């Protein structure tokens, strides 16, 4: 926090630019680590777009959306979030927090994203009281289970697509809650009262990125620990098996695509290839080179004996790493591609957080439409899985 505030003092009331870079999959990251859109909740709350925009009726709705989302309604419908802000009790909450955030800290410190909530509350009050009609606040929307969204497109799997809100429905779908419900019967009986969306979320989220049962167990253990419940190794194993079995039923196409990729990559590397290359629909060239490297054992005074990798000393291709990394990297390259295709058509202030987009409230309708159009273009006008198959 002290480091962040030093940077704030340096740049307060100034315009500054953030340099960005692409990683080898095409994902975009800010190069500085402070006061960027990928900072902590506290750091993100301190930055505004330099170019403001005249607020509109729809833009004010998106400010309300951000206000409710950062407080506690990240899974609500648009109507539920707007209704939350309109309630007299919540109006009073927002106004008193803006008037004296220290006195009323108990009213906002337990929000989902307290600092972003406070920043949005300030913007909202300034706009509706007429202190300003210009908005500079970055408003964020993000994907629903982006790994499963991409896999649904690759598999042309309508059931998975509907589960992760790619296909429309009256109310936003919640894949995490559905998988928790579907796996309930296979969970040890004493744990069932505590088995819910939150307990399964991390495991479901990382399985499309080839997380293995060991890491699944650690996520589930932590979720139970937060509820004050200790679980045995046997119970954790049963929970992990239940989640994976439920995913095979709820999102079958996604799971099949991952198995297919792992099988094909194994064949490709065993045929003599050392690296995997493909071109994304946005034209970004991806090169995945994963090699085993020499290691040496050294003894240090403070840390004792440890094994160190010698930089640059390659001793052969790492088949296991390729098997585990290819599906996640293909997913990352495609969600990056969606944002590439969207941002080249968007000419207003924008920022990115992995698979999330941020813009001014007045621009959000245009940007969210572009993101949906780009997803449709990527999977309706391209065949990324076929292109990947031909590349290997």
mmCIF file of C-alpha atoms in Angstrom:
data_model
loop_
_atom_site.group_PDB
_atom_site.id
_atom_site.type_symbol
_atom_site.label_atom_id
_atom_site.label_comp_id
_atom_site.label_asym_id
_atom_site.label_seq_id
_atom_site.Cartn_x
_atom_site.Cartn_y
_atom_site.Cartn_z
ATOM 1 C CA UNK A 1 0.000 0.000 0.000
ATOM 2 C CA UNK A 2 2.844 2.367 0.807
ATOM 3 C CA UNK A 3 4.440 1.686 -2.581
ATOM 4 C CA UNK A 4 1.123 2.282 -4.350
ATOM 5 C CA UNK A 5 0.613 5.595 -2.571
ATOM 6 C CA UNK A 6 4.129 6.712 -3.526
ATOM 7 C CA UNK A 7 3.156 6.190 -7.168
ATOM 8 C CA UNK A 8 -0.155 7.994 -6.568
ATOM 9 C CA UNK A 9 1.720 11.028 -5.235
ATOM 10 C CA UNK A 10 3.930 10.973 -8.337
ATOM 11 C CA UNK A 11 1.061 10.831 -10.844
ATOM 12 C CA UNK A 12 -1.820 12.545 -9.011
ATOM 13 C CA UNK A 13 -3.734 14.904 -11.352
ATOM 14 C CA UNK A 14 -1.500 13.890 -14.266
ATOM 15 C CA UNK A 15 -2.182 11.952 -17.444
ATOM 16 C CA UNK A 16 -0.043 8.836 -17.675
ATOM 17 C CA UNK A 17 0.140 5.985 -20.157
ATOM 18 C CA UNK A 18 0.429 2.284 -19.395
ATOM 19 C CA UNK A 19 2.635 0.202 -21.716
ATOM 20 C CA UNK A 20 1.276 -3.286 -22.412
ATOM 21 C CA UNK A 21 2.849 -6.477 -23.729
ATOM 22 C CA UNK A 22 1.593 -9.737 -25.216
ATOM 23 C CA UNK A 23 2.645 -13.055 -23.770
ATOM 24 C CA UNK A 24 3.368 -15.946 -26.148
ATOM 25 C CA UNK A 25 -0.340 -16.900 -26.259
ATOM 26 C CA UNK A 26 -1.505 -13.400 -27.151
ATOM 27 C CA UNK A 27 -2.823 -12.364 -23.753
ATOM 28 C CA UNK A 28 -2.262 -8.710 -22.919
ATOM 29 C CA UNK A 29 -0.609 -7.602 -19.676
ATOM 30 C CA UNK A 30 0.418 -4.164 -18.350
ATOM 31 C CA UNK A 31 4.162 -3.934 -17.874
ATOM 32 C CA UNK A 32 4.094 -1.864 -14.625
ATOM 33 C CA UNK A 33 2.749 -3.637 -11.532
ATOM 34 C CA UNK A 34 1.135 -0.630 -9.800
ATOM 35 C CA UNK A 35 -1.822 1.586 -10.740
ATOM 36 C CA UNK A 36 -2.915 -0.576 -13.655
ATOM 37 C CA UNK A 37 -6.222 -2.275 -14.501
ATOM 38 C CA UNK A 38 -4.694 -5.571 -13.313
ATOM 39 C CA UNK A 39 -3.714 -4.204 -9.892
ATOM 40 C CA UNK A 40 -5.372 -5.186 -6.604
ATOM 41 C CA UNK A 41 -8.864 -4.001 -5.684
ATOM 42 C CA UNK A 42 -7.220 -1.041 -3.919
ATOM 43 C CA UNK A 43 -4.905 -0.193 -6.821
ATOM 44 C CA UNK A 44 -7.650 -0.470 -9.473
ATOM 45 C CA UNK A 45 -9.935 1.822 -7.469
ATOM 46 C CA UNK A 46 -7.448 4.683 -7.748
ATOM 47 C CA UNK A 47 -7.375 5.020 -11.551
ATOM 48 C CA UNK A 48 -9.719 6.713 -14.007
ATOM 49 C CA UNK A 49 -9.792 7.086 -17.780
ATOM 50 C CA UNK A 50 -8.385 10.484 -18.762
ATOM 51 C CA UNK A 51 -10.984 11.016 -21.492
ATOM 52 C CA UNK A 52 -14.408 11.469 -19.930
ATOM 53 C CA UNK A 53 -17.800 11.045 -21.584
ATOM 54 C CA UNK A 54 -21.157 12.753 -21.078
ATOM 55 C CA UNK A 55 -23.308 10.426 -19.001
ATOM 56 C CA UNK A 56 -26.384 8.927 -20.634
ATOM 57 C CA UNK A 57 -29.402 7.150 -19.161
ATOM 58 C CA UNK A 58 -28.030 3.769 -20.217
ATOM 59 C CA UNK A 59 -24.572 4.785 -19.016
ATOM 60 C CA UNK A 60 -25.974 5.536 -15.554
ATOM 61 C CA UNK A 61 -27.447 2.030 -15.530
ATOM 62 C CA UNK A 62 -23.946 0.636 -16.077
ATOM 63 C CA UNK A 63 -22.638 2.748 -13.167
ATOM 64 C CA UNK A 64 -25.393 1.194 -11.025
ATOM 65 C CA UNK A 65 -24.405 -2.222 -12.391
ATOM 66 C CA UNK A 66 -20.815 -1.648 -11.235
ATOM 67 C CA UNK A 67 -22.001 -0.380 -7.852
ATOM 68 C CA UNK A 68 -24.111 -3.479 -7.151
ATOM 69 C CA UNK A 69 -21.514 -5.862 -8.627
ATOM 70 C CA UNK A 70 -18.640 -4.589 -6.489
ATOM 71 C CA UNK A 71 -20.830 -4.641 -3.390
ATOM 72 C CA UNK A 72 -22.292 -8.167 -3.470
ATOM 73 C CA UNK A 73 -24.395 -8.913 -6.563
ATOM 74 C CA UNK A 74 -21.840 -10.267 -9.031
ATOM 75 C CA UNK A 75 -24.197 -13.143 -9.924
ATOM 76 C CA UNK A 76 -27.434 -11.159 -10.164
ATOM 77 C CA UNK A 77 -29.273 -10.248 -13.342
ATOM 78 C CA UNK A 78 -29.001 -6.701 -14.683
ATOM 79 C CA UNK A 79 -32.515 -6.020 -13.327
ATOM 80 C CA UNK A 80 -31.593 -7.341 -9.867
ATOM 81 C CA UNK A 81 -28.487 -5.161 -9.729
ATOM 82 C CA UNK A 82 -30.384 -2.021 -10.790
ATOM 83 C CA UNK A 83 -33.141 -2.808 -8.291
ATOM 84 C CA UNK A 84 -30.557 -3.196 -5.508
ATOM 85 C CA UNK A 85 -29.237 0.327 -6.119
ATOM 86 C CA UNK A 86 -32.769 1.775 -6.231
ATOM 87 C CA UNK A 87 -33.759 0.497 -2.777
ATOM 88 C CA UNK A 88 -33.980 3.410 -0.284
ATOM 89 C CA UNK A 89 -31.839 1.553 2.277
ATOM 90 C CA UNK A 90 -29.054 1.062 -0.261
ATOM 91 C CA UNK A 91 -29.354 4.656 -1.504
ATOM 92 C CA UNK A 92 -28.840 5.792 2.096
ATOM 93 C CA UNK A 93 -25.882 3.421 2.401
ATOM 94 C CA UNK A 94 -24.184 4.812 -0.703
ATOM 95 C CA UNK A 95 -24.697 8.469 0.276
ATOM 96 C CA UNK A 96 -23.442 8.124 3.839
ATOM 97 C CA UNK A 97 -20.401 6.102 2.733
ATOM 98 C CA UNK A 98 -19.473 8.813 0.221
ATOM 99 C CA UNK A 99 -20.058 11.573 2.784
ATOM 100 C CA UNK A 100 -17.844 9.998 5.466
ATOM 101 C CA UNK A 101 -16.161 6.723 4.457
ATOM 102 C CA UNK A 102 -14.139 6.517 7.681
ATOM 103 C CA UNK A 103 -17.102 6.956 10.001
ATOM 104 C CA UNK A 104 -19.172 4.437 8.049
ATOM 105 C CA UNK A 105 -16.353 2.026 7.189
ATOM 106 C CA UNK A 106 -18.334 -0.902 8.631
ATOM 107 C CA UNK A 107 -20.925 -0.343 5.869
ATOM 108 C CA UNK A 108 -18.504 -0.927 3.004
ATOM 109 C CA UNK A 109 -15.386 -2.759 4.222
ATOM 110 C CA UNK A 110 -17.077 -6.156 3.777
ATOM 111 C CA UNK A 111 -18.219 -5.537 0.209
ATOM 112 C CA UNK A 112 -16.936 -8.052 -2.364
ATOM 113 C CA UNK A 113 -14.557 -5.385 -3.756
ATOM 114 C CA UNK A 114 -14.665 -2.628 -1.139
ATOM 115 C CA UNK A 115 -12.325 -0.109 -2.736
ATOM 116 C CA UNK A 116 -13.909 -0.395 -6.173
ATOM 117 C CA UNK A 117 -17.318 -0.076 -4.484
ATOM 118 C CA UNK A 118 -16.184 3.145 -2.771
ATOM 119 C CA UNK A 119 -14.806 4.560 -6.046
ATOM 120 C CA UNK A 120 -18.033 3.732 -7.874
ATOM 121 C CA UNK A 121 -20.155 5.185 -5.059
ATOM 122 C CA UNK A 122 -18.258 8.478 -5.387
ATOM 123 C CA UNK A 123 -18.837 8.530 -9.140
ATOM 124 C CA UNK A 124 -22.525 7.648 -8.782
ATOM 125 C CA UNK A 125 -23.235 10.339 -6.173
ATOM 126 C CA UNK A 126 -21.369 12.984 -8.192
ATOM 127 C CA UNK A 127 -23.438 12.151 -11.278
ATOM 128 C CA UNK A 128 -26.911 11.977 -9.749
ATOM 129 C CA UNK A 129 -26.442 15.086 -7.579
ATOM 130 C CA UNK A 130 -25.325 17.141 -10.584
ATOM 131 C CA UNK A 131 -21.764 17.786 -9.368
ATOM 132 C CA UNK A 132 -20.692 16.545 -12.798
ATOM 133 C CA UNK A 133 -22.228 15.074 -15.921
ATOM 134 C CA UNK A 134 -18.961 13.530 -17.150
ATOM 135 C CA UNK A 135 -17.930 9.990 -16.261
ATOM 136 C CA UNK A 136 -14.338 8.718 -16.192
ATOM 137 C CA UNK A 137 -14.884 5.538 -14.181
ATOM 138 C CA UNK A 138 -13.734 2.189 -15.686
ATOM 139 C CA UNK A 139 -16.695 -0.212 -15.607
ATOM 140 C CA UNK A 140 -15.886 -3.918 -15.898
ATOM 141 C CA UNK A 141 -17.682 -6.947 -17.296
ATOM 142 C CA UNK A 142 -16.123 -10.363 -17.588
ATOM 143 C CA UNK A 143 -16.761 -13.773 -19.052
ATOM 144 C CA UNK A 144 -18.731 -16.531 -17.333
ATOM 145 C CA UNK A 145 -16.336 -19.486 -16.896
ATOM 146 C CA UNK A 146 -14.294 -18.374 -19.906
ATOM 147 C CA UNK A 147 -12.487 -21.729 -20.151
ATOM 148 C CA UNK A 148 -15.790 -23.566 -20.526
ATOM 149 C CA UNK A 149 -17.098 -20.874 -22.898
ATOM 150 C CA UNK A 150 -14.161 -21.452 -25.243
ATOM 151 C CA UNK A 151 -14.422 -25.239 -24.946
ATOM 152 C CA UNK A 152 -18.176 -25.035 -25.676
ATOM 153 C CA UNK A 153 -17.371 -23.216 -28.923
ATOM 154 C CA UNK A 154 -14.638 -25.679 -29.869
ATOM 155 C CA UNK A 155 -16.943 -28.651 -29.221
ATOM 156 C CA UNK A 156 -20.063 -27.004 -30.702
ATOM 157 C CA UNK A 157 -21.663 -28.153 -27.438
ATOM 158 C CA UNK A 158 -25.003 -26.347 -26.975
ATOM 159 C CA UNK A 159 -25.643 -27.635 -23.441
ATOM 160 C CA UNK A 160 -22.297 -26.331 -22.201
ATOM 161 C CA UNK A 161 -22.772 -23.077 -24.130
ATOM 162 C CA UNK A 162 -26.120 -22.488 -22.416
ATOM 163 C CA UNK A 163 -24.648 -23.361 -19.021
ATOM 164 C CA UNK A 164 -22.003 -20.618 -19.367
ATOM 165 C CA UNK A 165 -24.281 -17.971 -20.903
ATOM 166 C CA UNK A 166 -23.043 -18.194 -24.483
ATOM 167 C CA UNK A 167 -26.580 -19.134 -25.526
ATOM 168 C CA UNK A 168 -29.211 -16.796 -24.115
ATOM 169 C CA UNK A 169 -31.616 -17.568 -21.286
ATOM 170 C CA UNK A 170 -33.999 -15.566 -19.107
ATOM 171 C CA UNK A 171 -31.553 -15.498 -16.179
ATOM 172 C CA UNK A 172 -27.746 -15.801 -16.098
ATOM 173 C CA UNK A 173 -26.765 -19.440 -15.685
ATOM 174 C CA UNK A 174 -24.370 -20.594 -12.974
ATOM 175 C CA UNK A 175 -22.269 -23.592 -13.988
ATOM 176 C CA UNK A 176 -20.599 -23.765 -10.568
ATOM 177 C CA UNK A 177 -23.939 -24.098 -8.755
ATOM 178 C CA UNK A 178 -25.226 -26.656 -11.264
ATOM 179 C CA UNK A 179 -22.147 -28.857 -10.898
ATOM 180 C CA UNK A 180 -22.337 -28.566 -7.097
ATOM 181 C CA UNK A 181 -25.965 -29.723 -7.219
ATOM 182 C CA UNK A 182 -25.264 -32.553 -9.689
ATOM 183 C CA UNK A 183 -22.354 -33.890 -7.606
ATOM 184 C CA UNK A 184 -24.167 -33.696 -4.243
ATOM 185 C CA UNK A 185 -25.217 -37.369 -4.082
ATOM 186 C CA UNK A 186 -21.625 -38.573 -4.473
ATOM 187 C CA UNK A 187 -20.312 -36.359 -1.658
ATOM 188 C CA UNK A 188 -19.715 -37.940 1.780
ATOM 189 C CA UNK A 189 -22.952 -37.482 3.716
ATOM 190 C CA UNK A 190 -21.532 -35.433 6.581
ATOM 191 C CA UNK A 191 -20.156 -32.852 4.098
ATOM 192 C CA UNK A 192 -23.375 -32.372 2.124
ATOM 193 C CA UNK A 193 -24.741 -29.525 4.278
ATOM 194 C CA UNK A 194 -21.594 -27.523 3.400
ATOM 195 C CA UNK A 195 -21.364 -28.527 -0.273
ATOM 196 C CA UNK A 196 -22.326 -25.565 -2.457
ATOM 197 C CA UNK A 197 -21.283 -23.330 -5.316
ATOM 198 C CA UNK A 198 -18.432 -21.766 -3.340
ATOM 199 C CA UNK A 199 -16.966 -25.146 -2.400
ATOM 200 C CA UNK A 200 -16.812 -26.330 -6.002
ATOM 201 C CA UNK A 201 -15.993 -23.073 -7.796
ATOM 202 C CA UNK A 202 -12.199 -23.148 -7.840
ATOM 203 C CA UNK A 203 -12.046 -26.800 -8.886
ATOM 204 C CA UNK A 204 -14.545 -26.324 -11.722
ATOM 205 C CA UNK A 205 -12.799 -23.135 -12.825
ATOM 206 C CA UNK A 206 -9.365 -24.730 -13.181
ATOM 207 C CA UNK A 207 -10.279 -28.116 -14.683
ATOM 208 C CA UNK A 208 -10.474 -26.597 -18.217
ATOM 209 C CA UNK A 209 -6.889 -25.496 -17.597
ATOM 210 C CA UNK A 210 -5.860 -29.092 -16.896
ATOM 211 C CA UNK A 211 -5.656 -28.819 -13.132
ATOM 212 C CA UNK A 212 -4.945 -32.228 -11.681
ATOM 213 C CA UNK A 213 -6.752 -33.965 -8.770
ATOM 214 C CA UNK A 214 -4.026 -32.880 -6.319
ATOM 215 C CA UNK A 215 -4.725 -29.173 -6.870
ATOM 216 C CA UNK A 216 -8.487 -29.843 -6.934
ATOM 217 C CA UNK A 217 -8.157 -31.386 -3.481
ATOM 218 C CA UNK A 218 -6.290 -28.368 -2.132
ATOM 219 C CA UNK A 219 -8.971 -25.960 -3.409
ATOM 220 C CA UNK A 220 -11.786 -28.006 -1.904
ATOM 221 C CA UNK A 221 -9.887 -28.384 1.381
ATOM 222 C CA UNK A 222 -9.442 -24.591 1.570
ATOM 223 C CA UNK A 223 -13.129 -23.994 0.817
ATOM 224 C CA UNK A 224 -14.163 -26.340 3.639
ATOM 225 C CA UNK A 225 -11.550 -24.811 5.938
ATOM 226 C CA UNK A 226 -13.135 -21.377 5.454
ATOM 227 C CA UNK A 227 -16.364 -22.931 6.760
ATOM 228 C CA UNK A 228 -14.564 -24.410 9.759
ATOM 229 C CA UNK A 229 -14.748 -27.993 8.471
ATOM 230 C CA UNK A 230 -11.794 -30.405 8.476
ATOM 231 C CA UNK A 231 -11.864 -33.143 5.829
ATOM 232 C CA UNK A 232 -9.871 -36.345 5.485
ATOM 233 C CA UNK A 233 -7.859 -37.405 2.430
ATOM 234 C CA UNK A 234 -10.462 -40.025 1.603
ATOM 235 C CA UNK A 235 -13.273 -37.456 1.741
ATOM 236 C CA UNK A 236 -11.312 -35.061 -0.465
ATOM 237 C CA UNK A 237 -10.707 -37.804 -3.017
ATOM 238 C CA UNK A 238 -14.442 -38.554 -3.072
ATOM 239 C CA UNK A 239 -15.270 -34.850 -3.548
ATOM 240 C CA UNK A 240 -12.822 -34.458 -6.438
ATOM 241 C CA UNK A 241 -14.161 -37.586 -8.144
ATOM 242 C CA UNK A 242 -17.716 -36.310 -7.700
ATOM 243 C CA UNK A 243 -16.906 -32.936 -9.298
ATOM 244 C CA UNK A 244 -15.163 -34.506 -12.280
ATOM 245 C CA UNK A 245 -17.963 -37.028 -12.798
ATOM 246 C CA UNK A 246 -20.539 -34.228 -12.659
ATOM 247 C CA UNK A 247 -18.596 -32.218 -15.236
ATOM 248 C CA UNK A 248 -18.616 -35.180 -17.620
ATOM 249 C CA UNK A 249 -22.425 -35.065 -17.421
ATOM 250 C CA UNK A 250 -23.031 -31.290 -17.285
ATOM 251 C CA UNK A 251 -20.346 -30.163 -19.783
ATOM 252 C CA UNK A 252 -19.584 -33.320 -21.821
ATOM 253 C CA UNK A 253 -18.321 -31.640 -24.992
ATOM 254 C CA UNK A 254 -15.791 -29.544 -23.106
ATOM 255 C CA UNK A 255 -14.329 -32.563 -21.326
ATOM 256 C CA UNK A 256 -14.102 -34.558 -24.577
ATOM 257 C CA UNK A 257 -12.216 -31.751 -26.345
ATOM 258 C CA UNK A 258 -9.628 -31.660 -23.570
ATOM 259 C CA UNK A 259 -9.107 -35.423 -23.744
ATOM 260 C CA UNK A 260 -8.749 -35.236 -27.537
ATOM 261 C CA UNK A 261 -6.157 -32.435 -27.365
ATOM 262 C CA UNK A 262 -4.063 -34.331 -24.826
ATOM 263 C CA UNK A 263 -4.173 -37.494 -26.949
ATOM 264 C CA UNK A 264 -3.179 -35.701 -30.169
ATOM 265 C CA UNK A 265 -0.375 -33.717 -28.546
ATOM 266 C CA UNK A 266 1.086 -36.933 -27.138
ATOM 267 C CA UNK A 267 1.190 -38.412 -30.645
ATOM 268 C CA UNK A 268 2.643 -35.209 -32.109
ATOM 269 C CA UNK A 269 5.493 -34.898 -29.603
ATOM 270 C CA UNK A 270 6.287 -38.615 -29.781
ATOM 271 C CA UNK A 271 6.595 -38.246 -33.564
ATOM 272 C CA UNK A 272 9.661 -36.044 -32.994
ATOM 273 C CA UNK A 273 8.296 -32.491 -32.658
ATOM 274 C CA UNK A 274 9.906 -30.225 -30.054
ATOM 275 C CA UNK A 275 7.398 -27.366 -30.143
ATOM 276 C CA UNK A 276 3.760 -26.757 -31.006
ATOM 277 C CA UNK A 277 2.716 -23.834 -33.211
ATOM 278 C CA UNK A 278 -0.667 -22.476 -34.255
ATOM 279 C CA UNK A 279 -2.165 -19.238 -35.570
ATOM 280 C CA UNK A 280 -5.167 -17.803 -33.734
ATOM 281 C CA UNK A 281 -8.196 -16.385 -35.620
ATOM 282 C CA UNK A 282 -6.890 -12.869 -34.910
ATOM 283 C CA UNK A 283 -3.643 -13.758 -36.688
ATOM 284 C CA UNK A 284 -1.472 -14.083 -33.574
ATOM 285 C CA UNK A 285 1.284 -16.735 -33.957
ATOM 286 C CA UNK A 286 1.602 -18.952 -30.881
ATOM 287 C CA UNK A 287 4.749 -21.008 -30.250
ATOM 288 C CA UNK A 288 4.705 -23.410 -27.325
ATOM 289 C CA UNK A 289 8.201 -24.699 -26.618
ATOM 290 C CA UNK A 290 8.499 -26.677 -23.398
ATOM 291 C CA UNK A 291 11.826 -28.363 -22.793
ATOM 292 C CA UNK A 292 13.386 -30.315 -19.960
ATOM 293 C CA UNK A 293 16.420 -28.558 -18.531
ATOM 294 C CA UNK A 294 19.463 -29.645 -16.607
ATOM 295 C CA UNK A 295 19.281 -29.365 -12.860
ATOM 296 C CA UNK A 296 22.003 -29.413 -10.257
ATOM 297 C CA UNK A 297 21.848 -29.897 -6.510
ATOM 298 C CA UNK A 298 23.441 -27.178 -4.379
ATOM 299 C CA UNK A 299 23.646 -26.505 -0.656
ATOM 300 C CA UNK A 300 22.948 -23.006 0.636
ATOM 301 C CA UNK A 301 23.720 -21.624 4.076
ATOM 302 C CA UNK A 302 20.193 -20.472 4.838
ATOM 303 C CA UNK A 303 17.896 -22.804 2.884
ATOM 304 C CA UNK A 304 19.831 -26.049 2.978
ATOM 305 C CA UNK A 305 19.939 -28.382 -0.007
ATOM 306 C CA UNK A 306 17.820 -27.556 -3.051
ATOM 307 C CA UNK A 307 17.719 -28.318 -6.759
ATOM 308 C CA UNK A 308 18.413 -25.493 -9.215
ATOM 309 C CA UNK A 309 17.710 -25.311 -12.951
ATOM 310 C CA UNK A 310 20.581 -24.262 -15.178
ATOM 311 C CA UNK A 311 19.212 -21.604 -17.533
ATOM 312 C CA UNK A 312 19.488 -22.501 -21.211
ATOM 313 C CA UNK A 313 20.690 -26.062 -20.758
ATOM 314 C CA UNK A 314 18.003 -28.054 -22.637
ATOM 315 C CA UNK A 315 18.069 -31.850 -22.444
ATOM 316 C CA UNK A 316 15.023 -32.781 -24.494
ATOM 317 C CA UNK A 317 11.363 -32.061 -25.021
ATOM 318 C CA UNK A 318 9.058 -32.182 -21.971
ATOM 319 C CA UNK A 319 6.184 -34.416 -23.095
ATOM 320 C CA UNK A 320 4.316 -34.278 -19.781
ATOM 321 C CA UNK A 321 4.405 -30.486 -19.738
ATOM 322 C CA UNK A 322 3.106 -30.306 -23.326
ATOM 323 C CA UNK A 323 0.246 -32.692 -22.460
ATOM 324 C CA UNK A 324 -0.772 -30.580 -19.482
ATOM 325 C CA UNK A 325 -0.247 -27.154 -21.029
ATOM 326 C CA UNK A 326 -1.661 -27.385 -24.562
ATOM 327 C CA UNK A 327 -5.408 -27.280 -23.823
ATOM 328 C CA UNK A 328 -5.041 -24.368 -21.363
ATOM 329 C CA UNK A 329 -2.791 -22.453 -23.757
ATOM 330 C CA UNK A 330 -5.154 -23.013 -26.683
ATOM 331 C CA UNK A 331 -8.012 -21.674 -24.515
ATOM 332 C CA UNK A 332 -5.954 -18.655 -23.452
ATOM 333 C CA UNK A 333 -4.943 -17.920 -27.036
ATOM 334 C CA UNK A 334 -8.575 -18.012 -28.156
ATOM 335 C CA UNK A 335 -9.940 -15.813 -25.384
ATOM 336 C CA UNK A 336 -7.115 -13.390 -26.219
ATOM 337 C CA UNK A 337 -8.139 -13.613 -29.865
ATOM 338 C CA UNK A 338 -11.718 -12.617 -28.990
ATOM 339 C CA UNK A 339 -10.395 -9.476 -27.301
ATOM 340 C CA UNK A 340 -8.039 -8.755 -30.228
ATOM 341 C CA UNK A 341 -10.957 -8.922 -32.659
ATOM 342 C CA UNK A 342 -13.098 -6.741 -30.377
ATOM 343 C CA UNK A 343 -10.612 -4.005 -29.588
ATOM 344 C CA UNK A 344 -9.549 -3.359 -33.191
ATOM 345 C CA UNK A 345 -13.132 -2.230 -33.831
ATOM 346 C CA UNK A 346 -13.446 -0.234 -30.614
ATOM 347 C CA UNK A 347 -12.045 3.299 -30.696
ATOM 348 C CA UNK A 348 -12.743 4.571 -27.169
ATOM 349 C CA UNK A 349 -10.789 4.171 -23.906
ATOM 350 C CA UNK A 350 -10.432 0.505 -22.982
ATOM 351 C CA UNK A 351 -8.514 -1.730 -20.595
ATOM 352 C CA UNK A 352 -8.266 -5.506 -20.175
ATOM 353 C CA UNK A 353 -7.991 -7.966 -17.300
ATOM 354 C CA UNK A 354 -7.378 -11.413 -18.836
ATOM 355 C CA UNK A 355 -10.867 -12.214 -20.200
ATOM 356 C CA UNK A 356 -12.510 -9.085 -18.751
ATOM 357 C CA UNK A 357 -13.020 -5.731 -20.480
ATOM 358 C CA UNK A 358 -13.208 -2.275 -18.914
ATOM 359 C CA UNK A 359 -14.529 0.899 -20.518
ATOM 360 C CA UNK A 360 -16.571 3.985 -19.662
ATOM 361 C CA UNK A 361 -20.191 3.345 -18.705
ATOM 362 C CA UNK A 362 -21.411 5.185 -21.812
ATOM 363 C CA UNK A 363 -19.469 2.788 -24.065
ATOM 364 C CA UNK A 364 -20.332 -0.523 -22.412
ATOM 365 C CA UNK A 365 -23.310 -1.413 -24.625
ATOM 366 C CA UNK A 366 -21.138 -0.985 -27.724
ATOM 367 C CA UNK A 367 -18.202 -2.919 -26.289
ATOM 368 C CA UNK A 368 -20.233 -5.837 -24.908
ATOM 369 C CA UNK A 369 -21.956 -6.162 -28.287
ATOM 370 C CA UNK A 370 -18.558 -6.253 -30.011
ATOM 371 C CA UNK A 371 -17.267 -8.975 -27.653
ATOM 372 C CA UNK A 372 -20.320 -11.144 -28.362
ATOM 373 C CA UNK A 373 -19.977 -10.524 -32.072
ATOM 374 C CA UNK A 374 -16.285 -11.493 -31.907
ATOM 375 C CA UNK A 375 -17.092 -14.759 -30.107
ATOM 376 C CA UNK A 376 -19.695 -15.554 -32.761
ATOM 377 C CA UNK A 377 -17.273 -14.663 -35.553
ATOM 378 C CA UNK A 378 -14.526 -16.785 -34.025
ATOM 379 C CA UNK A 379 -16.637 -19.944 -33.820
ATOM 380 C CA UNK A 380 -19.129 -19.395 -36.664
ATOM 381 C CA UNK A 381 -16.718 -18.184 -39.346
ATOM 382 C CA UNK A 382 -13.623 -20.089 -38.188
ATOM 383 C CA UNK A 383 -12.959 -23.663 -37.111
ATOM 384 C CA UNK A 384 -10.282 -23.174 -34.450
ATOM 385 C CA UNK A 385 -10.173 -26.828 -33.454
ATOM 386 C CA UNK A 386 -9.785 -27.936 -37.076
ATOM 387 C CA UNK A 387 -7.100 -25.261 -37.627
ATOM 388 C CA UNK A 388 -5.275 -26.492 -34.533
ATOM 389 C CA UNK A 389 -5.514 -30.108 -35.705
ATOM 390 C CA UNK A 390 -4.060 -29.174 -39.096
ATOM 391 C CA UNK A 391 -1.230 -27.258 -37.403
ATOM 392 C CA UNK A 392 -0.060 -30.399 -35.603
#
